[in-house]
Amino acid sequence: MADTTASKHLSSISGRNIITDIKNLSSLLKTRRTVTFAYGFMFAFVAFTIFLAFSPSPNSSSPWFANIFSTSTSTASSDSHRSQFSSIFSYFLPNNTSAATSQEQGRGFSSMPSQNTTRSNNTLSPDTKTEVKDPLSVKNLTQGRALQPNRTTNSSVVIKEPAFENNQTQTAVNSDKGQVLKPNQTTVANPTTIQVAANQSENTPTKSGSLVKEGSGNQDKVDAGKTVSSNFTASLVNKQSNATKQSNETNSGKEAKQGFDNRVQNLANCDFFDGEWVKDDSYPLYKPGSCSLIDEQFNCIINGRPDKDYQKYKWKPKGCTLPRLNPRHMLDMLRGKRLVFVGDSLNRNMWESLVCILKGSVKDQSKVFEVNGRHHFRGEASYSFLFKDYNCTIEFFVSPFLVQEWEMHEKDGSMKETLRLDLVGRSSSQYKSADIIVFNTGHWWTHDKTSKGKDYYQEGSHVYNELNVLEAFRKALTTWARWVDANVDPMKSLVFFRGYSASHFSGGQWNSGGQCDSEVEPIKNVTFLRQYPPKMLVLEKVLRNMKTHVTYLNVTQMTDYRKDGHPSVYRKQKLSPEERKSPLHFQDCSHWCLPGVPDAWNEILYANLLVNEKQKQQAQKRHR
């Protein structure tokens, strides 16, 4: 009984001890489990944090925490009930976007069309693009973008603007229309950024449309959104303004070209030589004294001429307006070509004028030079200025009669000077293939030998005892015209003939004390002009009978107005002893000061080249 009682007592004590031990063990286990769980949770949290911090982001240009909070940032103002950590859960629940989409559709959001993720040659099909009317709304960027597991798509945002190229970084244009963003492209908007990641895995949540500043709170993010929105609007205004400006400039350029073409068209029907001289302070075409190649005989300013108004006139035809000579444009038209002047010293006057006009427009003056290294342009048979950048030459061949000056043996062994009316100038073979040829003759036909015509003119072996100068002039021009018809290709070459340039000797001729030094204004009354030279009537008749088309530059009347434009006593700096005794008896009232009247001849030549160019273009259009 006692054993039984003891046994029960021991059993009772043993049971209580076991229960107590179990409770103690349970409490101990409970404490260790809690600690273990706590340590495990902390380790998992730290490991997860390290994973997020060092794992590559789909858009490496943004901090990892910006990507985590990207969804909540854009929607903070409109969907504040959502968790800021929704993007974290998307790492564990890749289809949460679909669930969210289903919930949004249940709330009445319009459903998006199914996404076709096919891409060919980096060009998205229309179905793969999400249209965004408000670039700042992430809701529009993400809704309807449910991605199927284990599929890859190249995300794209269509914002109704011309696409930028791939792999570019562009400043985001602030526009309600937005932009088409191509793959691998980042658009930058200051002060914050809008990033669209392309080539994303579907297991990675969309992090597009992030508008956050590092370390800023929700209010800062909203303010940033407002700032970006303001920048978008301001940039839109600037873009539209620039687009309008560019459009206006384009339209202005087209209108200017159309206007220029119309003026060129009007030139084709204009008589360039029926007009008047008008004062224009924008002239001359080049600065006096700036052109070192001007012959001393024409360099009136260097020679001390005090008045300057003679340089300030331009020629204005009655029926049209001559375009101001644009030297660079003329050089473009002459690119790869030869322009040749053939004739007397008045054509040298025109040649020097043109070289000075064109040379002044060339930046590198060392690339414009006389090919033989000459610096003085009297005494040689020919001269040629090369414009190296344009591969064109402006040349002058001395041929005052256009036919040959000759010498024949007399019976007594002496040499007799004659003019071979039947032989064209000796240098003709050198310029017959030139692209543009400007001929002239006239002044030398007024000298004693030619005007008297006694024992001077020769044809073959026959020397005329006496021959009228007009008949001799006709014979010489006929010889020249036949040579042009036989040797110059009208399909390649343009031929001009510049008419007689008026002289203004008063009180005698060039060799008998004629003067013009007191003239400082042009003639303004047409009744004071001289009679049209008979030699030019002969020339016109010869030109009409030619097979080759020759453009007649009839400068006679326009030069007759300009009695003020000659060098007169300002033709040289150093006078001879005889000239010092009577300087007023040695005046040049035939040639022209430069800058001056010959510049206007070259403007007329330029106008003719414009007309010819326009006619060529029209002919080419007709044959297409």
XYZ file of C-alpha atoms in Angstrom:
624
model
C 0.000 0.000 0.000
C 2.830 2.233 0.980
C 4.679 1.162 -2.144
C 1.644 1.889 -4.150
C 1.259 5.268 -2.502
C 4.927 5.966 -2.951
C 4.715 4.777 -6.472
C 1.785 7.101 -7.133
C 3.580 9.913 -5.395
C 6.689 9.312 -7.415
C 4.611 8.971 -10.535
C 2.893 12.241 -9.707
C 6.195 13.951 -9.068
C 7.678 12.382 -12.174
C 4.698 13.557 -14.250
C 4.925 17.035 -12.910
C 8.647 17.090 -13.603
C 8.122 15.829 -17.141
C 5.451 18.464 -17.780
C 7.663 21.090 -16.259
C 10.610 19.902 -18.315
C 8.479 19.855 -21.414
C 7.246 23.379 -20.674
C 10.766 24.553 -19.999
C 11.990 22.832 -23.168
C 9.056 24.316 -25.087
C 9.825 27.770 -23.737
C 13.459 27.322 -24.627
C 12.581 26.139 -28.111
C 10.108 28.972 -28.483
C 12.781 31.500 -27.578
C 15.354 29.998 -29.944
C 12.816 29.769 -32.769
C 11.948 33.367 -32.313
C 15.587 34.393 -32.311
C 16.312 32.126 -35.236
C 13.348 33.517 -37.149
C 14.399 37.068 -36.337
C 17.976 36.443 -37.470
C 16.763 34.617 -40.535
C 14.382 37.434 -41.434
C 17.123 40.005 -40.982
C 19.527 37.961 -43.102
C 16.888 37.534 -45.816
C 16.099 41.252 -45.754
C 19.781 42.206 -45.965
C 20.397 39.646 -48.713
C 17.355 40.885 -50.650
C 18.469 44.471 -50.228
C 21.972 43.654 -51.453
C 20.464 41.737 -54.374
C 18.393 44.728 -55.420
C 21.251 47.154 -54.955
C 23.741 45.219 -57.106
C 21.511 43.467 -59.620
C 21.464 45.267 -63.050
C 18.459 47.490 -63.640
C 16.608 47.291 -66.932
C 17.459 50.963 -67.273
C 20.949 51.382 -65.964
C 20.889 55.124 -66.101
C 18.566 55.333 -63.051
C 19.298 54.441 -59.374
C 17.728 51.150 -58.239
C 15.496 52.886 -55.705
C 14.150 55.185 -58.412
C 13.089 52.102 -60.311
C 11.427 50.621 -57.224
C 9.342 53.704 -56.596
C 8.741 54.519 -60.248
C 5.104 53.453 -60.290
C 4.112 55.181 -57.088
C 5.872 58.400 -58.106
C 3.907 59.049 -61.229
C 0.609 58.042 -59.737
C 0.994 59.701 -56.324
C -1.257 62.586 -57.256
C -4.071 60.462 -58.675
C -3.777 57.009 -57.009
C -2.549 57.702 -53.479
C -4.316 54.552 -52.177
C -1.694 52.365 -53.861
C 1.376 51.168 -52.024
C 4.682 52.776 -52.801
C 6.190 49.282 -52.631
C 4.062 47.795 -55.398
C 7.112 47.526 -57.608
C 8.885 45.406 -54.981
C 6.048 42.851 -55.015
C 6.266 42.697 -58.785
C 9.633 40.985 -58.384
C 7.820 38.104 -56.668
C 4.503 38.374 -58.537
C 5.379 38.971 -62.197
C 1.721 38.962 -63.223
C 0.553 41.590 -60.771
C 0.306 44.082 -63.610
C -2.280 41.832 -65.200
C -4.170 41.629 -61.937
C -4.027 45.363 -61.524
C -5.189 45.764 -65.066
C -8.142 43.446 -64.446
C -9.043 45.416 -61.352
C -8.790 48.712 -63.265
C -10.936 47.346 -66.045
C -13.431 46.296 -63.399
C -13.481 49.888 -62.174
C -14.372 51.128 -65.628
C -10.993 51.771 -67.304
C -11.052 51.186 -71.048
C -9.323 48.001 -72.066
C -6.247 48.091 -74.286
C -5.971 45.971 -77.448
C -3.975 42.806 -77.257
C -0.261 43.349 -77.665
C 1.600 42.036 -80.673
C 5.222 41.809 -79.621
C 6.641 41.013 -83.064
C 9.430 43.413 -84.205
C 11.202 43.454 -87.517
C 14.360 45.467 -88.239
C 13.921 47.512 -85.097
C 10.577 48.823 -86.313
C 7.540 48.224 -84.144
C 4.310 47.120 -85.707
C 1.450 49.536 -84.933
C -0.088 47.130 -82.427
C 2.990 47.081 -80.213
C 2.881 50.766 -79.395
C 1.107 52.347 -76.499
C -0.276 55.786 -77.265
C 0.299 58.376 -74.565
C -1.571 61.651 -74.660
C -0.108 62.864 -71.385
C 3.629 62.105 -71.207
C 3.516 62.532 -67.407
C 0.857 59.872 -66.732
C 2.259 56.499 -65.765
C -1.270 55.137 -65.702
C -1.384 55.551 -69.476
C 2.079 54.078 -69.813
C 1.317 50.916 -67.814
C -2.349 50.095 -68.173
C -3.148 47.193 -70.440
C 0.484 46.028 -70.539
C -0.114 42.520 -69.123
C 2.854 40.402 -70.167
C 2.722 36.643 -70.548
C 5.299 34.569 -68.661
C 8.625 33.778 -70.310
C 8.079 36.148 -73.236
C 10.208 39.119 -74.194
C 9.015 42.354 -75.729
C 10.673 45.553 -76.787
C 8.699 48.203 -75.003
C 7.945 51.365 -76.896
C 5.996 54.505 -76.262
C 4.312 56.336 -79.118
C 3.947 60.046 -78.466
C 3.052 61.215 -81.966
C 6.314 62.854 -83.052
C 8.934 61.945 -85.656
C 11.074 59.074 -84.355
C 14.578 59.655 -83.093
C 17.281 57.264 -84.240
C 18.216 54.189 -82.222
C 20.678 54.415 -79.340
C 20.480 58.205 -79.184
C 20.169 60.469 -76.219
C 17.897 63.377 -77.040
C 16.575 66.293 -75.083
C 12.899 65.536 -74.627
C 10.771 67.868 -76.664
C 8.008 69.164 -74.474
C 4.959 68.495 -76.519
C 1.452 67.308 -75.912
C 1.901 65.255 -79.044
C 4.991 63.598 -77.660
C 7.568 61.513 -79.478
C 8.106 58.096 -80.968
C 10.909 56.590 -78.952
C 12.964 53.957 -80.704
C 14.618 50.955 -78.973
C 17.636 51.582 -76.743
C 16.922 55.277 -76.644
C 16.917 57.639 -73.675
C 15.122 60.959 -73.778
C 16.288 63.509 -71.284
C 14.057 66.163 -69.776
C 15.523 68.726 -67.425
C 15.567 68.945 -64.439
C 14.362 65.317 -64.140
C 14.312 62.438 -66.565
C 11.786 60.358 -68.432
C 13.214 56.967 -69.281
C 11.770 54.302 -71.494
C 13.573 50.974 -71.243
C 13.559 48.853 -74.363
C 14.207 45.123 -74.799
C 12.812 44.296 -71.303
C 12.163 40.804 -70.020
C 8.509 40.257 -69.171
C 9.518 39.094 -65.697
C 10.876 42.610 -65.089
C 8.315 45.246 -64.210
C 7.927 48.279 -66.439
C 9.847 51.224 -65.015
C 8.938 53.757 -67.663
C 7.811 57.264 -66.925
C 9.848 57.817 -63.759
C 9.908 61.487 -62.793
C 11.829 61.466 -59.501
C 14.691 63.334 -57.960
C 17.095 61.333 -55.824
C 16.194 61.679 -52.131
C 12.982 63.652 -52.737
C 9.610 62.837 -51.177
C 6.205 62.587 -52.764
C 5.713 66.342 -52.742
C 9.083 66.830 -54.414
C 8.101 64.261 -57.008
C 4.840 66.056 -57.699
C 6.729 69.346 -57.937
C 9.212 67.684 -60.269
C 6.327 66.516 -62.410
C 4.999 70.060 -62.504
C 8.440 71.351 -63.430
C 8.815 68.846 -66.233
C 5.318 69.652 -67.424
C 6.293 73.324 -67.472
C 9.466 72.484 -69.371
C 7.463 70.389 -71.815
C 5.119 73.315 -72.448
C 7.935 75.858 -72.769
C 9.879 73.593 -75.089
C 6.746 73.018 -77.160
C 6.415 76.755 -77.639
C 10.087 76.990 -78.594
C 9.778 74.036 -80.964
C 6.703 75.486 -82.607
C 8.431 78.868 -82.809
C 11.523 77.305 -84.371
C 9.393 75.229 -86.724
C 7.503 78.362 -87.738
C 10.776 80.226 -88.204
C 12.236 77.396 -90.289
C 9.046 77.214 -92.294
C 9.132 80.960 -92.833
C 12.797 80.792 -93.833
C 12.065 77.945 -96.235
C 9.104 79.795 -97.679
C 11.155 82.981 -97.791
C 13.943 81.119 -99.606
C 11.460 79.668 -102.081
C 9.843 83.063 -102.586
C 13.244 84.700 -103.041
C 14.236 82.067 -105.612
C 10.890 82.406 -107.366
C 11.255 86.173 -107.349
C 14.789 85.893 -108.710
C 13.631 83.476 -111.426
C 10.861 85.877 -112.386
C 13.320 88.758 -112.622
C 15.630 86.655 -114.779
C 12.665 85.781 -116.982
C 11.874 89.492 -117.359
C 15.483 90.162 -118.342
C 15.061 87.959 -121.413
C 12.625 90.488 -122.907
C 14.418 93.623 -121.748
C 16.456 96.123 -123.754
C 19.421 96.541 -121.441
C 20.752 99.583 -123.274
C 17.732 101.871 -123.204
C 17.930 103.446 -119.780
C 19.592 105.988 -117.518
C 22.274 106.329 -114.874
C 20.977 106.663 -111.322
C 22.861 107.546 -108.160
C 23.311 104.603 -105.796
C 25.458 104.886 -102.681
C 25.817 101.094 -102.470
C 28.198 101.283 -105.444
C 30.944 100.692 -106.511
C 31.082 96.895 -106.604
C 34.574 96.873 -105.065
C 36.388 99.303 -102.807
C 38.489 101.918 -104.630
C 42.185 101.128 -104.257
C 41.481 97.509 -103.202
C 42.433 95.958 -106.541
C 46.157 96.091 -107.178
C 45.928 94.776 -110.722
C 44.204 97.883 -112.095
C 46.458 99.463 -114.674
C 47.862 102.869 -113.705
C 46.055 104.402 -116.669
C 42.674 103.476 -115.123
C 43.515 103.938 -111.424
C 42.211 107.475 -111.040
C 42.033 107.488 -107.203
C 45.687 106.468 -106.865
C 46.541 109.132 -109.425
C 44.958 111.811 -107.253
C 41.441 112.335 -108.565
C 39.661 114.181 -105.713
C 35.948 113.645 -106.560
C 34.288 110.264 -105.932
C 30.703 110.602 -107.190
C 31.532 109.104 -110.587
C 31.829 105.729 -108.788
C 28.313 105.950 -107.312
C 26.208 105.438 -110.442
C 24.478 102.305 -111.636
C 22.847 101.715 -114.993
C 19.065 101.250 -114.884
C 17.270 100.047 -118.040
C 13.730 101.385 -118.504
C 12.105 97.980 -118.931
C 13.716 96.016 -116.108
C 16.085 96.129 -113.176
C 19.570 94.765 -113.683
C 20.555 92.432 -110.850
C 23.597 93.554 -108.919
C 26.536 91.464 -110.034
C 26.994 88.658 -107.505
C 30.673 87.696 -107.919
C 30.432 84.300 -106.208
C 27.399 83.334 -108.246
C 29.134 84.433 -111.422
C 32.208 82.398 -110.473
C 29.924 79.399 -109.913
C 28.535 79.859 -113.419
C 32.097 80.130 -114.758
C 33.366 77.072 -112.878
C 35.644 75.029 -115.145
C 35.275 77.547 -118.005
C 37.259 80.141 -119.960
C 35.954 83.677 -120.367
C 38.021 85.568 -122.935
C 38.099 89.223 -123.938
C 39.510 89.963 -127.389
C 40.055 93.491 -128.670
C 41.621 96.816 -127.852
C 42.470 98.653 -124.624
C 38.761 99.358 -123.953
C 38.262 95.600 -123.653
C 41.296 95.534 -121.367
C 39.398 98.154 -119.338
C 36.428 95.746 -119.112
C 38.644 92.723 -118.424
C 40.407 94.400 -115.493
C 37.047 95.511 -114.099
C 35.680 91.958 -114.090
C 38.817 90.422 -112.585
C 38.684 92.993 -109.762
C 34.977 92.336 -109.099
C 35.439 88.573 -108.972
C 38.784 88.583 -107.176
C 37.368 90.606 -104.287
C 34.933 87.788 -103.401
C 37.626 85.103 -103.040
C 38.783 84.520 -99.446
C 42.246 83.232 -100.295
C 43.691 85.885 -102.613
C 46.771 83.750 -103.252
C 44.549 81.431 -105.288
C 43.852 84.166 -107.850
C 46.849 85.028 -110.020
C 48.061 85.763 -113.536
C 49.279 82.443 -114.877
C 52.541 83.877 -116.243
C 53.267 85.836 -113.080
C 52.678 89.214 -114.703
C 51.738 92.264 -112.627
C 51.482 94.863 -115.394
C 49.054 94.441 -118.249
C 50.314 96.510 -121.137
C 52.745 95.428 -123.804
C 52.077 91.695 -123.948
C 49.871 89.868 -126.452
C 47.755 88.087 -123.860
C 47.041 87.731 -120.140
C 45.166 85.135 -118.133
C 43.921 85.247 -114.535
C 43.279 81.869 -112.958
C 40.697 81.462 -110.172
C 42.095 78.245 -108.767
C 39.185 77.264 -106.510
C 36.817 77.504 -109.477
C 39.211 76.198 -112.128
C 38.224 79.069 -114.410
C 40.217 81.717 -116.246
C 39.441 85.324 -117.202
C 41.671 86.152 -120.167
C 42.525 89.049 -122.439
C 43.980 88.860 -125.960
C 45.257 92.044 -127.572
C 43.723 92.469 -131.035
C 42.688 96.107 -131.585
C 41.447 95.564 -135.160
C 40.417 91.883 -134.899
C 42.409 91.457 -138.104
C 46.175 91.323 -138.494
C 48.567 94.205 -138.440
C 51.079 93.408 -141.123
C 54.417 94.393 -142.597
C 55.383 94.021 -146.252
C 58.649 94.543 -148.051
C 58.952 97.523 -150.321
C 60.985 97.445 -153.536
C 63.678 99.489 -151.898
C 63.979 96.891 -149.106
C 62.165 98.951 -146.483
C 59.226 97.615 -144.465
C 55.752 98.960 -144.962
C 53.045 98.710 -142.266
C 49.641 97.583 -143.485
C 46.415 96.127 -142.123
C 45.452 92.750 -143.562
C 41.690 92.976 -143.925
C 41.534 89.341 -145.044
C 43.339 87.724 -142.094
C 41.900 87.337 -138.615
C 44.093 88.080 -135.580
C 47.119 85.853 -134.987
C 45.978 84.643 -131.550
C 42.582 83.432 -132.786
C 43.528 79.738 -132.579
C 44.201 80.169 -128.823
C 40.683 81.284 -127.884
C 38.407 79.756 -130.516
C 37.317 76.991 -128.113
C 36.713 79.301 -125.122
C 33.322 79.031 -123.405
C 32.569 82.771 -123.489
C 34.217 85.250 -125.862
C 33.714 89.026 -125.762
C 35.019 90.842 -128.851
C 35.378 94.538 -129.563
C 37.018 96.963 -131.952
C 36.461 100.612 -132.835
C 38.806 103.194 -131.365
C 41.841 102.307 -133.455
C 39.796 102.917 -136.565
C 39.788 106.639 -135.727
C 43.583 107.022 -135.922
C 45.250 108.841 -138.793
C 46.240 105.807 -140.857
C 42.894 104.080 -140.615
C 40.682 107.159 -140.943
C 42.563 108.410 -144.054
C 42.935 104.915 -145.520
C 45.773 105.783 -147.917
C 48.207 103.081 -148.896
C 47.437 101.133 -145.757
C 44.716 98.503 -146.215
C 45.781 95.229 -147.774
C 44.023 92.110 -149.101
C 46.225 89.292 -150.328
C 49.185 90.963 -151.997
C 47.143 93.981 -152.996
C 47.480 97.237 -151.055
C 44.755 99.798 -151.658
C 45.994 103.225 -152.632
C 42.966 104.601 -150.836
C 40.012 102.917 -149.204
C 37.147 104.453 -147.232
C 37.409 103.616 -143.567
C 33.806 102.358 -143.351
C 34.436 99.967 -146.241
C 37.672 98.803 -144.698
C 35.853 98.334 -141.378
C 33.153 96.262 -143.106
C 35.772 94.056 -144.834
C 37.621 93.469 -141.549
C 34.413 92.578 -139.661
C 33.333 90.276 -142.491
C 36.651 88.438 -142.205
C 36.135 88.142 -138.443
C 32.505 86.955 -138.863
C 33.506 84.245 -141.346
C 36.162 83.018 -138.967
C 33.646 82.856 -136.074
C 31.138 80.942 -138.211
C 33.838 78.468 -139.259
C 35.700 77.988 -135.981
C 33.494 78.690 -132.967
C 31.078 75.992 -131.875
C 27.798 77.754 -130.964
C 26.704 74.691 -128.967
C 29.674 75.183 -126.647
C 30.590 78.856 -126.799
C 28.709 82.087 -126.147
C 29.845 84.960 -128.351
C 29.426 88.650 -127.486
C 30.443 91.783 -129.337
C 30.737 94.941 -127.255
C 30.014 98.071 -129.255
C 31.791 101.396 -129.462
C 32.519 103.157 -126.184
C 31.993 106.917 -126.439
C 34.828 109.430 -126.005
C 34.418 112.970 -124.665
C 37.246 115.102 -125.935
C 36.451 118.778 -125.873
C 38.500 121.307 -127.837
C 40.325 118.668 -129.867
C 40.972 114.940 -130.152
C 43.099 112.678 -128.028
C 46.263 113.811 -129.807
C 45.390 117.476 -130.270
C 44.700 118.845 -126.803
C 41.229 117.442 -126.204
C 40.088 117.797 -122.589
C 37.506 116.427 -120.138
C 39.084 117.139 -116.736
C 36.351 119.570 -115.667
C 33.556 117.008 -116.055
C 32.235 115.685 -112.718
C 28.597 114.830 -113.596
C 26.983 112.682 -116.298
C 24.991 114.134 -119.177
C 21.327 114.150 -118.142
C 19.659 115.513 -121.283
C 19.478 113.072 -124.171
C 19.594 115.946 -126.676
C 23.255 116.502 -125.788
C 24.240 112.984 -126.834
C 26.149 112.458 -130.033
C 24.996 110.807 -133.208
C 25.118 107.037 -133.275
C 28.472 106.027 -134.860
C 28.184 104.884 -138.503
C 30.709 102.122 -137.801
C 28.200 100.524 -135.402
C 25.571 100.477 -138.143
C 28.091 98.543 -140.245
C 28.689 96.166 -137.355
C 24.976 95.515 -136.863
C 24.574 94.606 -140.515
C 27.470 92.144 -140.350
C 26.058 90.527 -137.204
C 22.662 90.031 -138.818
C 24.262 88.088 -141.686
C 26.158 85.650 -139.464
C 25.172 82.020 -138.921
C 26.469 82.086 -135.355
C 24.350 83.932 -132.813
C 26.313 86.887 -131.437
C 24.934 88.956 -128.550
C 25.500 92.632 -129.234
C 26.432 94.657 -126.147
C 25.419 98.046 -127.478
C 27.045 100.289 -124.863
C 27.448 103.340 -127.106
C 24.568 105.471 -125.792
C 24.931 104.438 -122.145
C 28.601 105.481 -122.261
C 27.841 108.732 -124.061
C 26.059 109.991 -120.901
C 29.203 109.466 -118.811
C 31.488 112.337 -119.745
C 32.498 112.392 -116.037
C 33.934 108.865 -115.957
C 37.238 109.271 -117.834
C 40.712 109.485 -116.265
C 41.358 112.845 -117.948
C 44.496 114.277 -116.246
C 44.429 111.515 -113.587
C 45.824 108.914 -115.953
C 49.292 108.602 -114.409
C 51.354 109.628 -111.403
C 54.687 110.346 -113.012
C 54.553 112.841 -115.838
C 57.167 113.252 -118.540
C 58.966 116.588 -118.893
C 56.723 117.502 -121.809
C 53.584 116.562 -119.860
C 54.687 118.696 -116.922
C 54.902 121.728 -119.192
C 51.324 121.330 -120.418
C 49.556 118.614 -118.397
C 46.103 119.652 -119.600
C 47.084 118.787 -123.184
C 47.649 115.143 -122.307
C 44.312 113.814 -121.155
C 42.590 110.490 -121.499
C 38.938 111.009 -122.412
C 38.524 107.581 -124.056
C 39.218 105.021 -121.334
C 37.408 104.808 -118.003
C 38.386 105.094 -114.353
C 38.067 101.924 -112.285
C 35.846 101.455 -110.356
C 33.528 103.030 -112.895
C 31.623 102.634 -116.144
C 33.067 99.239 -117.282
C 31.662 97.686 -114.088
C 28.187 98.311 -115.554
C 29.185 96.529 -118.771
C 30.070 93.499 -116.700
C 26.722 93.690 -114.874
C 25.040 93.511 -118.272
C 27.279 90.572 -119.207
C 26.256 88.899 -115.934
C 22.557 89.489 -116.724
C 23.026 87.878 -120.142
C 24.675 84.846 -118.561
C 21.744 84.529 -116.145
C 19.281 84.597 -119.033
C 21.304 82.004 -120.944
C 21.461 79.745 -117.880
C 17.694 80.022 -117.387
C 17.012 79.201 -121.033
C 19.249 76.136 -120.791
C 17.315 74.892 -117.759
C 14.001 75.396 -119.526
C 15.271 73.561 -122.617
C 16.409 70.619 -120.467
C 12.970 70.424 -118.821
C 11.275 70.351 -122.207
C 13.450 67.462 -123.374
C 12.839 65.299 -120.278
